[in-house]
Tab-separated table of C-alpha atoms in Angstrom:
chain	number	residue	atom	x	y	z
D	5	MET	CA	63.435	-25.251	31.826
D	6	TYR	CA	63.895	-25.117	27.954
D	7	SER	CA	60.823	-22.656	28.191
D	8	ARG	CA	62.768	-20.446	30.412
D	9	PHE	CA	65.417	-19.844	27.878
D	10	CYS	CA	63.198	-19.017	25.109
D	11	GLN	CA	61.194	-16.145	26.494
D	12	VAL	CA	60.853	-12.713	25.320
D	13	ALA	CA	59.761	-9.033	26.816
D	14	LEU	CA	57.123	-6.311	27.162
D	15	LEU	CA	56.091	-2.866	27.300
D	16	LEU	CA	53.234	-1.842	29.614
D	17	ALA	CA	51.003	0.821	31.231
D	18	GLY	CA	49.033	0.671	34.442
D	19	VAL	CA	51.637	-0.578	36.748
D	20	ALA	CA	51.111	-2.612	39.978
D	21	ALA	CA	53.169	-2.069	42.904
D	22	GLY	CA	56.384	-4.071	42.523
D	23	GLN	CA	55.953	-4.130	38.802
D	24	THR	CA	58.238	-2.332	36.387
D	25	PRO	CA	57.155	-1.206	33.086
D	26	CYS	CA	58.941	-0.449	29.794
D	27	PRO	CA	58.580	2.550	27.523
D	28	SER	CA	57.059	2.263	24.166
D	29	THR	CA	58.898	-0.339	22.109
D	30	PRO	CA	59.207	-0.999	18.249
D	31	VAL	CA	57.868	-4.189	17.026
D	32	TYR	CA	60.145	-7.221	17.266
D	33	SER	CA	62.240	-5.405	19.734
D	34	ARG	CA	62.756	-6.835	23.173
D	35	CYS	CA	61.362	-5.273	26.325
D	36	GLU	CA	61.033	-6.516	29.917
D	37	MET	CA	58.398	-6.414	32.696
D	38	VAL	CA	60.003	-6.989	36.132
D	39	PHE	CA	58.131	-8.206	39.178
D	40	GLU	CA	59.591	-7.955	42.679
D	41	LEU	CA	58.358	-10.228	45.388
D	42	ASN	CA	57.760	-8.585	48.590
D	43	ASP	CA	58.812	-9.938	51.985
D	44	ALA	CA	55.726	-11.948	52.570
D	45	GLU	CA	55.807	-13.425	49.007
D	46	ARG	CA	59.509	-14.310	49.475
D	47	ALA	CA	59.029	-15.916	52.757
D	48	ALA	CA	56.171	-18.059	51.064
D	49	HIS	CA	58.446	-18.846	48.093
D	50	VAL	CA	61.890	-19.679	49.272
D	51	ASN	CA	62.873	-20.789	45.743
D	52	PRO	CA	60.898	-18.703	43.245
D	53	TYR	CA	62.445	-20.661	40.300
D	54	VAL	CA	60.484	-23.647	41.358
D	55	SER	CA	57.373	-22.346	43.168
D	56	VAL	CA	56.442	-18.990	41.566
D	57	ASN	CA	53.965	-19.206	38.505
D	58	LEU	CA	53.409	-16.055	36.634
D	59	GLN	CA	52.572	-15.604	32.862
D	60	ILE	CA	51.109	-12.916	30.926
D	61	GLU	CA	48.671	-13.127	27.898
D	62	PHE	CA	49.203	-10.439	25.315
D	63	ARG	CA	46.584	-9.736	22.480
D	64	SER	CA	47.728	-7.753	19.500
D	65	PRO	CA	45.604	-5.177	17.647
D	66	ARG	CA	44.982	-7.968	15.060
D	67	HIS	CA	43.607	-10.284	17.793
D	68	ARG	CA	46.680	-12.450	17.821
D	69	THR	CA	47.612	-13.723	21.364
D	70	GLN	CA	50.905	-14.791	22.861
D	71	LEU	CA	51.237	-16.436	26.415
D	72	MET	CA	54.671	-15.644	27.874
D	73	PRO	CA	55.844	-17.113	31.224
D	74	ALA	CA	58.081	-15.428	33.615
D	75	PHE	CA	61.637	-16.426	34.451
D	76	HIS	CA	63.370	-16.235	37.785
D	77	ASP	CA	66.205	-13.498	37.498
D	78	GLY	CA	67.837	-14.234	40.832
D	79	GLY	CA	66.903	-12.943	44.462
D	80	SER	CA	63.171	-11.738	44.386
D	81	ARG	CA	63.025	-10.856	40.763
D	82	MET	CA	60.721	-12.406	38.200
D	83	VAL	CA	60.945	-11.249	34.668
D	84	VAL	CA	58.506	-11.552	31.679
D	85	ARG	CA	60.134	-10.914	28.188
D	86	PHE	CA	57.951	-9.972	25.209
D	87	ALA	CA	58.501	-8.893	21.664
D	88	PRO	CA	55.394	-7.077	20.107
D	89	ILE	CA	54.849	-8.498	16.496
D	90	ASP	CA	52.067	-5.986	15.475
D	91	PRO	CA	52.253	-2.097	15.666
D	92	GLY	CA	49.459	-0.470	17.657
D	93	GLU	CA	47.626	-1.032	21.032
D	94	TRP	CA	48.133	-4.338	22.755
D	95	GLU	CA	46.139	-5.643	25.651
D	96	TYR	CA	47.605	-7.876	28.429
D	97	ARG	CA	46.360	-9.965	31.349
D	98	ILE	CA	48.533	-11.278	34.069
D	99	SER	CA	47.759	-14.689	35.892
D	100	SER	CA	49.940	-15.790	38.857
D	101	ASN	CA	50.059	-17.709	42.046
D	102	LEU	CA	51.063	-14.192	43.501
D	103	LYS	CA	47.775	-12.752	44.416
D	104	ARG	CA	49.208	-9.149	44.316
D	105	PHE	CA	49.627	-9.512	40.429
D	106	ASP	CA	46.915	-12.067	39.611
D	107	GLY	CA	44.246	-10.652	37.129
D	108	LYS	CA	45.930	-7.285	36.676
D	109	GLU	CA	44.939	-6.138	33.133
D	110	GLY	CA	46.459	-3.252	30.959
D	111	LYS	CA	47.393	-1.827	27.586
D	112	PHE	CA	50.426	-0.782	25.948
D	113	THR	CA	51.554	0.614	22.389
D	114	ALA	CA	53.959	-0.920	19.968
D	115	THR	CA	55.457	1.221	17.376
D	116	GLU	CA	56.648	0.490	13.742
D	117	SER	CA	59.952	-0.733	12.839
D	118	ASP	CA	61.881	-1.965	9.604
D	119	TYR	CA	62.999	-5.061	11.482
D	120	PRO	CA	62.343	-8.208	9.064
D	121	GLY	CA	60.718	-10.144	11.840
D	122	PHE	CA	61.295	-13.741	13.227
D	123	ILE	CA	62.718	-16.659	11.223
D	124	ILE	CA	60.383	-19.261	10.145
D	125	PRO	CA	60.569	-22.385	7.889
D	126	ALA	CA	59.426	-21.758	4.200
D	127	ASN	CA	58.292	-24.646	1.783
D	128	GLY	CA	59.832	-27.200	4.168
D	129	HIS	CA	63.498	-26.559	2.819
D	130	HIS	CA	64.313	-22.948	3.298
D	131	TRP	CA	63.922	-20.081	5.847
D	132	ARG	CA	62.438	-16.612	5.715
D	133	TYR	CA	61.428	-13.736	7.865
D	134	THR	CA	57.877	-13.223	9.010
D	135	GLU	CA	57.775	-9.881	7.422
D	136	GLY	CA	57.982	-9.215	3.729
D	137	ARG	CA	58.838	-12.808	3.089
D	138	ALA	CA	62.424	-12.107	2.582
D	139	ALA	CA	64.710	-15.202	2.438
D	140	HIS	CA	67.047	-15.946	5.513
D	141	LEU	CA	70.258	-17.588	4.263
D	142	TRP	CA	71.418	-19.611	7.297
D	143	MET	CA	75.126	-19.599	7.915
D	144	GLY	CA	76.027	-21.331	11.184
D	145	ASP	CA	79.084	-22.129	13.531
D	146	THR	CA	79.350	-24.239	16.655
D	147	TYR	CA	80.733	-22.688	19.857
D	148	TYR	CA	79.937	-25.024	22.714
D	149	ALA	CA	81.561	-22.706	25.449
D	150	VAL	CA	79.633	-19.527	24.250
D	151	GLY	CA	78.492	-19.286	28.146
D	152	PHE	CA	81.677	-20.435	29.720
D	153	THR	CA	84.702	-18.792	28.199
D	154	ASP	CA	85.992	-15.290	29.308
D	155	ASP	CA	84.608	-12.094	27.792
D	156	GLN	CA	87.434	-10.956	25.703
D	157	THR	CA	87.510	-14.483	24.151
D	158	PHE	CA	83.846	-14.488	23.573
D	159	ARG	CA	83.765	-11.073	22.049
D	160	THR	CA	86.681	-11.514	19.730
D	161	TRP	CA	85.196	-14.703	18.388
D	162	THR	CA	81.840	-13.139	17.748
D	163	ASP	CA	83.210	-10.019	16.127
D	164	GLU	CA	85.265	-12.523	13.871
D	165	ARG	CA	82.240	-14.412	13.061
D	166	ALA	CA	80.168	-11.332	12.434
D	167	GLY	CA	82.776	-10.033	10.010
D	168	GLN	CA	82.678	-13.389	8.167
D	169	LYS	CA	78.920	-13.136	7.631
D	170	PHE	CA	77.752	-15.868	10.031
D	171	ASN	CA	74.245	-15.382	11.348
D	172	HIS	CA	73.886	-18.436	13.528
D	173	VAL	CA	75.749	-20.001	16.431
D	174	ARG	CA	74.849	-22.973	18.547
D	175	GLY	CA	76.188	-23.627	22.068
D	176	TYR	CA	75.433	-25.115	25.494
D	177	ALA	CA	73.017	-23.420	27.744
D	178	ILE	CA	73.568	-26.321	30.375
D	179	GLY	CA	76.744	-27.940	31.328
D	180	ARG	CA	77.040	-31.650	30.537
D	181	GLU	CA	79.108	-34.533	31.843
D	182	GLY	CA	82.640	-34.052	30.853
D	183	PHE	CA	82.116	-30.308	29.883
D	184	GLN	CA	81.476	-27.652	32.470
D	185	SER	CA	79.516	-30.345	34.558
D	186	GLY	CA	78.110	-28.565	37.596
D	187	LYS	CA	78.748	-25.062	36.312
D	188	THR	CA	75.155	-24.143	35.447
D	189	PHE	CA	73.076	-25.795	38.265
D	190	ARG	CA	74.020	-26.005	41.805
D	191	ASP	CA	71.282	-28.730	42.151
D	192	PRO	CA	68.489	-29.785	40.063
D	193	ASP	CA	66.205	-26.994	41.538
D	194	THR	CA	68.862	-24.065	41.761
D	195	PRO	CA	70.232	-22.617	38.524
D	196	ASP	CA	73.457	-20.575	38.794
D	197	THR	CA	71.932	-17.074	38.265
D	198	ALA	CA	75.212	-15.528	37.567
D	199	PHE	CA	75.993	-17.814	34.816
D	200	TYR	CA	72.541	-17.277	33.176
D	201	LYS	CA	72.823	-13.585	33.326
D	202	ARG	CA	76.143	-13.801	31.713
D	203	LEU	CA	74.773	-15.891	29.135
D	204	ASP	CA	71.832	-13.589	28.697
D	205	ASP	CA	74.191	-10.578	28.060
D	206	ARG	CA	76.193	-12.775	25.471
D	207	VAL	CA	73.148	-13.644	23.579
D	208	ALA	CA	72.286	-9.921	23.446
D	209	TYR	CA	75.680	-9.284	22.060
D	210	LEU	CA	75.288	-11.857	19.489
D	211	ASN	CA	72.018	-10.421	18.401
D	212	SER	CA	73.472	-6.880	18.198
D	213	LYS	CA	75.944	-8.499	15.504
D	214	GLY	CA	73.068	-9.829	13.445
D	215	ILE	CA	73.800	-13.581	14.969
D	216	THR	CA	70.972	-15.874	16.304
D	217	PHE	CA	71.903	-18.101	19.173
D	218	ASP	CA	70.738	-21.560	18.653
D	219	ILE	CA	70.373	-23.093	22.175
D	220	ILE	CA	71.667	-26.606	23.148
D	221	ALA	CA	69.644	-27.395	26.323
D	222	GLY	CA	70.571	-30.920	26.620
D	223	HIS	CA	73.019	-33.607	25.020
D	224	GLY	CA	72.640	-37.099	23.808
D	225	ASN	CA	71.951	-40.166	25.980
D	226	ASN	CA	68.873	-38.329	27.314
D	227	PHE	CA	71.219	-36.166	29.241
D	228	LEU	CA	68.722	-33.536	30.327
D	229	ALA	CA	66.177	-36.048	31.828
D	230	SER	CA	69.170	-37.720	33.802
D	231	THR	CA	70.065	-34.447	35.397
D	232	GLY	CA	66.624	-34.216	37.289
D	233	ILE	CA	66.590	-30.433	36.448
D	234	ASN	CA	63.389	-28.940	37.230
D	235	ASP	CA	61.604	-27.919	34.043
D	236	ASN	CA	60.173	-24.670	35.254
């Protein structure tokens, strides 16, 4: 399931039925491609979170490839997120156990931006951005309840931390024994979609304030394995 949290978005041309594209998007910006299951597909996939497999391979103008899996966004909706890293014309190919989408190909264009890029390790002891090699000075805080508290408390806390120049916060993406247990998954194969939509919105708000969300997807004592949560 960890891979479901870490996925990012797309912009596409040449759209199949049930597939929603994005407009042209600057590099390092998030965009989404949405796939809606039809009635026959939904009948065959009662729990799309478990049984639907859909992924897209993207190839940049510099021939760099990225493979992004879709995540279940509730109901009949699957979403692929992708952030293009090179300006210019990208190519993509869909592979899926939904035959309607499998093998579809297309192209899209990413535009220039002044975003510094993703954060990567530098020299084993420091962090920097992928574009321009500018240093990233990590200043983090912990907010375990980031996805569980009420909206006003969350926004007030975030605004205060942004004003104090924090640029990272870590928090739980799954409840644990003694802390919001059972709030994120109704059973091992059924995530609470409403919770994850709310968490998704909150990560976007953190990002809008210049704060990166560092996901805690499990806890000590091999907690994640003990839950039996499906790793889709």
